Coordinates of C-alpha atoms and ligand atoms in Angstrom, one line a residue:
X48 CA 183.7 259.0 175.7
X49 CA 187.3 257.1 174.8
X50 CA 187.5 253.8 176.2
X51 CA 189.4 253.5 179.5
X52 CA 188.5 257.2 180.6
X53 CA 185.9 257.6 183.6
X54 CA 183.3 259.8 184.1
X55 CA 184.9 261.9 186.7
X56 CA 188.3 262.2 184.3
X57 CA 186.1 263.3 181.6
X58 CA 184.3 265.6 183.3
X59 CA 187.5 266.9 185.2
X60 CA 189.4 267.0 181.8
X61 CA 186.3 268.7 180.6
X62 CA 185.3 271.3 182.9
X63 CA 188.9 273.2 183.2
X64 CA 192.5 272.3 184.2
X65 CA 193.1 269.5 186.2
X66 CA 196.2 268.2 188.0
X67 CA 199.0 267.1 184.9
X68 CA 199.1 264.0 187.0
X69 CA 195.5 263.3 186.7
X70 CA 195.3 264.3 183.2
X71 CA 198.4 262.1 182.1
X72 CA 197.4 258.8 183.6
X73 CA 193.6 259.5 181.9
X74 CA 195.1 260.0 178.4
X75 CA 197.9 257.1 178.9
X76 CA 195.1 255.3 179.5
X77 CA 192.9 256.5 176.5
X78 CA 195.5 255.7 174.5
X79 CA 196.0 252.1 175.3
X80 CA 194.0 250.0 172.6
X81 CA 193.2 246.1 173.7
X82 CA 195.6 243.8 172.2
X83 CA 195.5 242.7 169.1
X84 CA 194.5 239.3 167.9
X85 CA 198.1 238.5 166.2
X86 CA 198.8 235.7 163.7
X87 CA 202.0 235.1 161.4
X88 CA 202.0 233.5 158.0
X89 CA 205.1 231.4 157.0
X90 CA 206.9 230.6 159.9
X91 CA 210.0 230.4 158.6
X92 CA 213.3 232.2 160.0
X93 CA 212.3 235.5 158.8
X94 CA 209.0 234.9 160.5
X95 CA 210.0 233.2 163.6
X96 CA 213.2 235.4 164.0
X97 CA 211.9 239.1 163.4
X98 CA 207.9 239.1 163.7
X99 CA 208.1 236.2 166.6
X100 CA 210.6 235.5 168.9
X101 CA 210.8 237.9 171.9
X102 CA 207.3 239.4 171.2
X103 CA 205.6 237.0 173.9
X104 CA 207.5 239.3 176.4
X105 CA 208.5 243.2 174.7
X106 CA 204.7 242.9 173.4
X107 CA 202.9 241.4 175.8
X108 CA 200.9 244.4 176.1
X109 CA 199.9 244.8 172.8
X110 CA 200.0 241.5 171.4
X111 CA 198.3 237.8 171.8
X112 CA 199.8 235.2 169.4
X113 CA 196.4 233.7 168.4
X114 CA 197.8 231.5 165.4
X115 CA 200.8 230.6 163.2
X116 CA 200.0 229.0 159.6
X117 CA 202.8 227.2 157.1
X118 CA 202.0 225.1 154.4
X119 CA 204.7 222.6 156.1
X120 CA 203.1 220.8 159.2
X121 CA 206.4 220.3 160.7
X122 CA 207.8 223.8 160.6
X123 CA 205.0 225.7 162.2
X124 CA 205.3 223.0 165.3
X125 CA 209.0 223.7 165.5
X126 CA 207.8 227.4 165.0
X127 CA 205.2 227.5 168.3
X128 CA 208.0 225.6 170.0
X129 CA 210.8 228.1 169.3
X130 CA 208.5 231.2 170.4
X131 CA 207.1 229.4 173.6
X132 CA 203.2 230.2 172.4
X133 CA 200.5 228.9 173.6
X134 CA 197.7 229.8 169.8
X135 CA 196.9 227.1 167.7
X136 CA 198.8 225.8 164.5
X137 CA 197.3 225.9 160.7
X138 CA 198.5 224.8 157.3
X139 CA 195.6 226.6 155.5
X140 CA 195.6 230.7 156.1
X141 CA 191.7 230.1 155.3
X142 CA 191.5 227.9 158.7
X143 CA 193.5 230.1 160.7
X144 CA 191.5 233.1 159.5
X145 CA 187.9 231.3 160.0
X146 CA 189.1 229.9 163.2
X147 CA 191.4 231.7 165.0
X148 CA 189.9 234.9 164.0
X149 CA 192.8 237.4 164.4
X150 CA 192.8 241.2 163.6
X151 CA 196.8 241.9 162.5
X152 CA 198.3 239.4 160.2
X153 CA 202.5 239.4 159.1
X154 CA 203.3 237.6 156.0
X155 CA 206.3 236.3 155.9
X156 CA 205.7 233.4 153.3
X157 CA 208.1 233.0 150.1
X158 CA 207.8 236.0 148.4
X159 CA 205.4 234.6 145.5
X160 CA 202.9 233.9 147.4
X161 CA 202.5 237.2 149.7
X162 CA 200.1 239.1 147.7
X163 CA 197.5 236.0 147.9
X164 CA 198.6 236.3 151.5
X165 CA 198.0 240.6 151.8
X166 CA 194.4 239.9 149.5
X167 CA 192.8 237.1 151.9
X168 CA 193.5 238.8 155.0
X169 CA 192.5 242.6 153.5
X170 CA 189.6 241.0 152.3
X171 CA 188.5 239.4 155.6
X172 CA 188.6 243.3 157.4
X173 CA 192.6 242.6 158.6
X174 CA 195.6 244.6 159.1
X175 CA 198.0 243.3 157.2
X176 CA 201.9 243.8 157.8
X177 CA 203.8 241.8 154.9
X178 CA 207.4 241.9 154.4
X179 CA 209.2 243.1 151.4
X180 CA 209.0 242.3 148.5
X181 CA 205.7 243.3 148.4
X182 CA 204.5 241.4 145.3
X183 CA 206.6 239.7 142.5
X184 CA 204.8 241.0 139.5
X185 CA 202.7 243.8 138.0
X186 CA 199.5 241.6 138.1
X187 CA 199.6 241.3 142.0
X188 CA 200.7 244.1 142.8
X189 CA 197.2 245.9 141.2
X190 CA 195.5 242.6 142.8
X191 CA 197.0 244.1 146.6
X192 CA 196.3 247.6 146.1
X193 CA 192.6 246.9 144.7
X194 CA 192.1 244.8 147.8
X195 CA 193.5 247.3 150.4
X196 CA 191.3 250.2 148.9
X197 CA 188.2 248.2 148.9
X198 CA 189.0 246.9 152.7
X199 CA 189.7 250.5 153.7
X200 CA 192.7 248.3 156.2
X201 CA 195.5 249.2 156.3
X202 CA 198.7 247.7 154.8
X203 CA 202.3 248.1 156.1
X204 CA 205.3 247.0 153.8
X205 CA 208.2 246.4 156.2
X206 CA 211.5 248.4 154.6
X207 CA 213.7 247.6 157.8
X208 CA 216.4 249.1 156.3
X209 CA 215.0 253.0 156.2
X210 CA 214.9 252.6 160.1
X211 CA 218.1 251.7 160.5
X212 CA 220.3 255.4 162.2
X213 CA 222.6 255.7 159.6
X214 CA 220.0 255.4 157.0
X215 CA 217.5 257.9 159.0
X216 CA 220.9 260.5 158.9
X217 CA 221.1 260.3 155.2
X218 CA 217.6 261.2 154.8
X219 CA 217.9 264.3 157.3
X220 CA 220.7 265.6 155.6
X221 CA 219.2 265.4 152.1
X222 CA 216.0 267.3 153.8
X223 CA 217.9 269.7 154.8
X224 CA 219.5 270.6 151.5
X225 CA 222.9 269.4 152.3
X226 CA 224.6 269.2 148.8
X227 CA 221.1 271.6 147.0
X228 CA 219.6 269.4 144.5
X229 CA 220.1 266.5 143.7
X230 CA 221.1 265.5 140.7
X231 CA 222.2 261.9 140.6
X232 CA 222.4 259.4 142.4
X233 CA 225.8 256.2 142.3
X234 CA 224.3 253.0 144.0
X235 CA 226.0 249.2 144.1
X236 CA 225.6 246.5 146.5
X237 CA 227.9 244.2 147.0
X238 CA 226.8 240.5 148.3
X239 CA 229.6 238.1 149.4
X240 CA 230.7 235.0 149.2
X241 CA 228.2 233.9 152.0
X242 CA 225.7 235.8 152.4
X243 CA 225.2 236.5 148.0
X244 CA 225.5 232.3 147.6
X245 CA 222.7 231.6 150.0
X246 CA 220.4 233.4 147.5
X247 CA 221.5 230.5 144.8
X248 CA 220.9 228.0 147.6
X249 CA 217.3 228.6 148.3
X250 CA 214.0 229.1 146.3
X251 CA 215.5 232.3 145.4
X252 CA 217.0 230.9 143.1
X253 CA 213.9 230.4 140.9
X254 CA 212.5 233.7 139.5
X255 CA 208.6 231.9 140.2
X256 CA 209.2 232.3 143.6
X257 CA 211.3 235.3 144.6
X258 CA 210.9 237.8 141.2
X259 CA 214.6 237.2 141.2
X260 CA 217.5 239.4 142.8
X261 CA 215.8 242.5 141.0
X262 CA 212.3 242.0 143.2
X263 CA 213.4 240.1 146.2
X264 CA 216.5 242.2 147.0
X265 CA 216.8 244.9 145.4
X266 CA 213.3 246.6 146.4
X267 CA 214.6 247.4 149.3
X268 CA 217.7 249.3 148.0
X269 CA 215.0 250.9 145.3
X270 CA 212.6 251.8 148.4
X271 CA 215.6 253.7 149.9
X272 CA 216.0 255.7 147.0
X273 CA 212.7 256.2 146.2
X274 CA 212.3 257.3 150.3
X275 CA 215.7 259.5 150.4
X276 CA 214.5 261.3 146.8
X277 CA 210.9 261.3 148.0
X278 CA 210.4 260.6 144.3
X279 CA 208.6 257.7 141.9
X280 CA 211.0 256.2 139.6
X281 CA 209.6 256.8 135.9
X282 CA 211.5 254.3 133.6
X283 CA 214.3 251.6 134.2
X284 CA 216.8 250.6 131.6
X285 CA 218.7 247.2 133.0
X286 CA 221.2 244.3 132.1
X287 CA 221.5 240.8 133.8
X288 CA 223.8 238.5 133.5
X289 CA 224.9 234.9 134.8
X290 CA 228.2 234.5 135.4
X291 CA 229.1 232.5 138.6
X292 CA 226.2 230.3 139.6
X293 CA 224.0 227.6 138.4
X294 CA 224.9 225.9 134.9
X295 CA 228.1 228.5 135.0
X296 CA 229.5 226.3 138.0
X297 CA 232.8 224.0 137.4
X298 CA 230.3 220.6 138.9
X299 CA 227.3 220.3 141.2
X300 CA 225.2 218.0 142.6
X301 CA 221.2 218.6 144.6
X302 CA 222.7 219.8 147.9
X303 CA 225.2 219.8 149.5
X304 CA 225.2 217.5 152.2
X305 CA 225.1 214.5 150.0
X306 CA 227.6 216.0 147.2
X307 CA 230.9 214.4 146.2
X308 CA 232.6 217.3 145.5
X309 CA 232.5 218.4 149.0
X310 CA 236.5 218.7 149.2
X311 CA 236.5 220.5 146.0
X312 CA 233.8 223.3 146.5
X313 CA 234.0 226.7 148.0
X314 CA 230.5 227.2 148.2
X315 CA 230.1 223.8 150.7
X316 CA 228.1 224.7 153.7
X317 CA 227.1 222.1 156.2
X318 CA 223.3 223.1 157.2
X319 CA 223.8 220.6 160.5
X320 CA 226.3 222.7 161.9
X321 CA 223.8 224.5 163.1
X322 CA 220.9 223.0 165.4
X323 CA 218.3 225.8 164.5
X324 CA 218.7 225.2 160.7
X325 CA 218.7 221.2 161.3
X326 CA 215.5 222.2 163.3
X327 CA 214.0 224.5 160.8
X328 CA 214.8 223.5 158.0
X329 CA 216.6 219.4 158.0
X330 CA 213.8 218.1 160.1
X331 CA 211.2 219.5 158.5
X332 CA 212.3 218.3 154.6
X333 CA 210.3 215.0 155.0
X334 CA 207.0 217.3 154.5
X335 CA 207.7 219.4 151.3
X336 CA 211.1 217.7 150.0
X337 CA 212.7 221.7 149.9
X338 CA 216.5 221.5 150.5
X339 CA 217.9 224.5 152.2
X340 CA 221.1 223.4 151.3
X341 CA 220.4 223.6 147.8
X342 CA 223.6 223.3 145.3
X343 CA 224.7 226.6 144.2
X344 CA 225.6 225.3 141.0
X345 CA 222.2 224.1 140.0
X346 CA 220.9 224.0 136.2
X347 CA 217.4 225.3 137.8
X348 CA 218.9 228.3 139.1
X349 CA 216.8 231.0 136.8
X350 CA 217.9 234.5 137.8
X351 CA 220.8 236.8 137.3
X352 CA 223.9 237.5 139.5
X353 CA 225.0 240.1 137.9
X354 CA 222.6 243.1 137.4
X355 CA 222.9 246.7 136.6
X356 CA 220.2 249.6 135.9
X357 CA 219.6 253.5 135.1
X358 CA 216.4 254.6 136.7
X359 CA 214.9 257.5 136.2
X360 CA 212.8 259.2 138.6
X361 CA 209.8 261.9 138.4
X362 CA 212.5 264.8 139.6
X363 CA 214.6 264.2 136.8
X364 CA 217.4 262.4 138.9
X365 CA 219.0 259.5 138.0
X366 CA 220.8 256.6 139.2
X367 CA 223.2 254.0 138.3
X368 CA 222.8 251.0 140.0
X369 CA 224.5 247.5 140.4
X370 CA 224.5 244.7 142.4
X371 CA 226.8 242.3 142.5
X372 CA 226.4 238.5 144.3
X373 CA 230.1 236.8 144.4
X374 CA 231.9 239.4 146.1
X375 CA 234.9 239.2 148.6
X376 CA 232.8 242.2 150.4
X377 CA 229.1 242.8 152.2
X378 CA 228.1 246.3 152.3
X379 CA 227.4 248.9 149.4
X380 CA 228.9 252.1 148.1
X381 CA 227.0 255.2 147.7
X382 CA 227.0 258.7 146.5
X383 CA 224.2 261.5 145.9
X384 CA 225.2 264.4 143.5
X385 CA 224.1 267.7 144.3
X386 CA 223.9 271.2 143.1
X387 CA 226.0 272.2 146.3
X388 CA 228.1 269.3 146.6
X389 CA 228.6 265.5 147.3
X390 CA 227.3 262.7 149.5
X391 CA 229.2 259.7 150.1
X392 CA 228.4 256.8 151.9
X393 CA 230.8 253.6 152.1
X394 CA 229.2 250.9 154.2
X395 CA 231.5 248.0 155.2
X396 CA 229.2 245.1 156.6
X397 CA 231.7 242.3 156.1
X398 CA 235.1 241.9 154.9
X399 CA 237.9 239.1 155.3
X400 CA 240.2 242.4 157.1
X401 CA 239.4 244.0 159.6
X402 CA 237.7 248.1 159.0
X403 CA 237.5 251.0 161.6
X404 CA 234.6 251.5 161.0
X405 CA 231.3 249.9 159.8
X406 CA 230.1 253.0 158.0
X407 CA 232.0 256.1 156.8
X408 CA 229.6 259.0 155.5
X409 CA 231.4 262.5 154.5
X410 CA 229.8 265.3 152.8
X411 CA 231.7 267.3 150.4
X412 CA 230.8 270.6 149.8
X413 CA 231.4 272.4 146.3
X414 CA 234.6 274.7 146.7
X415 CA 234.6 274.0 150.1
X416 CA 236.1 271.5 152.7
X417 CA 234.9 267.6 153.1
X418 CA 233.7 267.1 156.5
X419 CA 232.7 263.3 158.3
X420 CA 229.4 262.8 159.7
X421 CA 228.5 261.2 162.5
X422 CA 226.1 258.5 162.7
X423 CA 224.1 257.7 166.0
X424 CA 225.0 253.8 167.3
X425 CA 222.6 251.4 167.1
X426 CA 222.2 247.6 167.9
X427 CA 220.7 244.8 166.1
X428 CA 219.8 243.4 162.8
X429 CA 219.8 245.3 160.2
X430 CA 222.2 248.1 161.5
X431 CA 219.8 248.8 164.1
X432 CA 216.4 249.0 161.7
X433 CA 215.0 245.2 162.6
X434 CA 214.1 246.7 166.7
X435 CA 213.2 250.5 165.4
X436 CA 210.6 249.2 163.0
X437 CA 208.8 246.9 165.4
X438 CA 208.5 249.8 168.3
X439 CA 206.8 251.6 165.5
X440 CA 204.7 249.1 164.4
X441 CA 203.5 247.8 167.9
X442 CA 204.1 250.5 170.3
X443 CA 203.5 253.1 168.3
X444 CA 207.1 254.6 169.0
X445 CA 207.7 258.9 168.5
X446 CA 209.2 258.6 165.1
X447 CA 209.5 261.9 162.9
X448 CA 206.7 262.7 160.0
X449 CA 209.5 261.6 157.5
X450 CA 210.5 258.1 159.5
X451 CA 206.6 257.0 159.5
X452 CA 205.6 253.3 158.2
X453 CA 206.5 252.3 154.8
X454 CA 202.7 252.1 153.2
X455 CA 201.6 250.2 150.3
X456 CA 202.6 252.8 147.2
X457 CA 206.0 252.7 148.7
X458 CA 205.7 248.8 148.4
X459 CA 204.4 249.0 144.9
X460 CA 206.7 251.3 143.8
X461 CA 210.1 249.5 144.9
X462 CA 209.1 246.4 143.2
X463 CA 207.6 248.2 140.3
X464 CA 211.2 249.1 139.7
X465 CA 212.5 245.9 139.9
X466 CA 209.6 244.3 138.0
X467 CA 210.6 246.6 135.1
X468 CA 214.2 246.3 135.3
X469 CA 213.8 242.7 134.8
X470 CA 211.7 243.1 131.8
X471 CA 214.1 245.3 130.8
X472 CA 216.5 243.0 130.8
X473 CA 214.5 240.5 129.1
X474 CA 213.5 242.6 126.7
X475 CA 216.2 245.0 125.6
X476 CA 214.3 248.4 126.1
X477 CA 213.7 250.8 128.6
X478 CA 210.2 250.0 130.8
X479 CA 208.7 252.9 132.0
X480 CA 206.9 252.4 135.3
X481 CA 203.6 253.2 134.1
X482 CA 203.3 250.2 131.3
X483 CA 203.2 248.3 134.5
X484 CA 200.7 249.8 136.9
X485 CA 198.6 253.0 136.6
X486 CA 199.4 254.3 140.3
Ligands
NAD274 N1 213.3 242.6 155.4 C1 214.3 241.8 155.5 O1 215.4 242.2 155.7 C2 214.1 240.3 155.2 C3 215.1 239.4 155.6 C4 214.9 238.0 155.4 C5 213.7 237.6 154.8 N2 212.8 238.6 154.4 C6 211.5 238.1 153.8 O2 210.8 237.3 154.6 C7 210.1 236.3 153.9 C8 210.4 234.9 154.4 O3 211.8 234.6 154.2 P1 212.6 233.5 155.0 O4 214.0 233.7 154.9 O5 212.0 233.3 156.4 O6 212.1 232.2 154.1 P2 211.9 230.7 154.6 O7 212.0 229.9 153.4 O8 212.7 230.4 155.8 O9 210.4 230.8 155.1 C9 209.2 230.9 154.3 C10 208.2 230.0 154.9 O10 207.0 230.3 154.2 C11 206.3 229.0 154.1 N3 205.4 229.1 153.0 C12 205.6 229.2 151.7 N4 204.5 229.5 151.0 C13 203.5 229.5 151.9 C14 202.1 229.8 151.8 N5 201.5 230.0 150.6 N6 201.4 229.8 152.9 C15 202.0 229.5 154.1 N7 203.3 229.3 154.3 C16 204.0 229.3 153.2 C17 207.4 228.0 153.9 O11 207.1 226.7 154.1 C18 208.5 228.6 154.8 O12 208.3 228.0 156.1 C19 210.5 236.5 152.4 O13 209.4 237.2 151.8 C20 211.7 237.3 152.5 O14 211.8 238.2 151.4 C21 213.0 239.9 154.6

């Protein structure tokens, strides 16, 4: 009998129809599982800002914080005091796991170290969420998917951005055979001034930790296309370049608040302008020396901030892709090429002048007319996918068959494409997926 049904329910569920009134509050109940034991690892802004804050209370049914790990001592206090939680604090994830005991773990460390993360905590009977990039190379990304089959837990790879409306309409109208077939597919993302420059700030920067720009960021642009093609890519041909950051900068110094060339630099940015940085970040340098305000001019700075690709994918479609980190823009252009016609997509997320609107979409049919499509509001980060994902996650949210939880092939297969466009870039050749990982 479920849990949380009584005899008499059962029997009167059983035995023929009973009132709906009856029979709904039985199977409400039914369906409510007990809470789950909920830990985060890496309680940094990304961890305290989407898997933390706010849960105490919009999850309160389904969730009791029962530990937060970082390996800085200082963070994960200022962490537990920023969400208000009452669970103990670790800088081990071996401790917290021995001793706190939960059953649903996020990781939300620096990317490098997530797949030690995902393995640990599928190998102790958890489910894991971890957010993208899933891995950083070809050797942990067999490592995670080994340890998730063996676990027979389950592993959810958090690609906000498909759950964001405007995304969600793309994918409908591709379903629905909107343009016919798709043919090919025009893709570049544009990073700012701001926004692309933080990447050169922080460990990003260095390829050890965050796979580079092709891995950390672009998996989730590579996720989308594998999601909206619902196809693997096959082979990726790819070009990186340096040509703004690091050793190509006019001066630099360690960080910036320190720097003498303050006055001079357009990159400046004062990290104690903003108390939750100072908090985060400032306060808690004394216990691992990193500097968030790291100098975007840096000779350590490693990876590319120029980068351009062909991928090929198991329907035959291709796509030029680009991404670009020193722009005057935020957003991305984007077009699928069809058999019937022409999807474009023009996304404005920031922009010195003002735009209409954030996103414009228009399908152009083939001797026909170009019509606009509209694209259901939503609030939040991550043009409404940050809020949408979560429901799903933790409240099991109605979400259609084609909007259900990013799994770990999809996580595999976004940064197997950016793992192989950065050896392909290295090495001057086309990398087919399958060198990589047999999936
Ligand atoms: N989906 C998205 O849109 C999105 C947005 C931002 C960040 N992210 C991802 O979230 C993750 C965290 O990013 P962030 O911006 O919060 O970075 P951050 O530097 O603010 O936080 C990372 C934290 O992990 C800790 N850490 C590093 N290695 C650890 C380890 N082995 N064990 C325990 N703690 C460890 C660090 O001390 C730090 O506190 C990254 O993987 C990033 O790619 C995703």
């Amino acid at each position: 009998m479920s849990e949380g049904l009584t005899r008499r329910d059962f029997v009167a569920a059983a035995t023929g129809p009973a009132p709906a009134s009856l029979l709904d509050s039985a199977q409400a109940r039914a369906q409510v599982p007990a809470k789950r034991r909920y830990a985060i690892v890496g309680t940094g802004s990304r961890g305290i800002g989407m898997w933390g804050r706010g849960f105490p209370t919009r999850y309160a049914n389904e969730l009791e914080f029962v530990g937060l790990c970082d390996v800085n001592p200082l963070r994960v206090e200022v962490a537990k005091r920023a969400l208000g939680v009452a669970c103990p604090t670790f800088t081990s994830l071996d401790e917290m796991l021995d001793k706190a005991k939960p059953d649903l773990l996020t990781v939300t460390t620096v990317d490098a170290y997530h797949a030690e993360c995902v393995v640990k905590a599928l190998g102790r009977g958890l489910d894991v969420i971890t957010e993208k990039p899933m891995v950083t190379d070809e050797a942990q990304c067999k490592a995670v998917l080994d340890a998730e089959k063996k676990s027979g837990k389950k592993l959810t790879v958090t690609f906000n951005y498909r759950f964001a409306p405007k995304h969600q309409k793309i994918k409908e109208l591709l379903l629905e055979g909107a343009i016919g077939a798709v043919s090919s597919v025009d893709f570049s993302w544009y990073l700012d001034t701001s926004h692309g420059a933080d990447y050169f700030r922080r460990w990003h920067r260095l390829r050890s930790k965050s796979g580079s720009l092709w891995v950390h960021k672009a998996s989730h642009h590579f996720d989308l296309i594998n999601w909206w093609l619902a196809a693997d890519p096959v082979e990726v041909s790819a070009f990186g370049g340096r040509h703004h950051y690091g050793k190509k900068g006019p001066f630099r110094a360690v960080n910036c608040r320190p720097c003498p060339h303050k006055a001079n630099c357009q990159f400046h940015w004062d990290i104690l302008k903003s108390p939750q940085m100072k908090s985060l970040y400032v306060d808690c340098e004394s216990a691992d020396g990193y500097l968030r305000d790291g100098c975007v001019f840096k000779e350590d700075i490693d990876i590319p901030d120029t980068m351009n690709a062909v991928v090929r994918y198991s329907n035959g479609v291709a796509m030029s892709y680009a991404t670009n980190t020193f722009m005057p823009i935020e957003g991305y252009r984007l077009a699928f090429n069809g058999t019937k016609g022409r999807l474009e997509i023009r996304d404005w997320e920031r922009q010195p002048w003002p735009v209409e609107e954030e996103t414009e979409i228009y399908l152009m049919r083939n001797f026909g007319q170009r019509e606009k499509v509209a694209i259901p509001k939503a609030e939040g980060g991550h043009g409404g996918g940050d809020t949408r994902l979560k429901d799903l996650i933790f409240k099991n949210a109605s979400m259609p068959e084609y909007m259900r939880l990013p799994d770990s092939r999809a996580g595999a297969m976004s940064c197997l494409t950016g793992v192989a466009a950065r050896k392909s870039a290295d090495e001057g050749r086309p990398v087919k997926i399958g060198e990589l990982v047999a999936l």
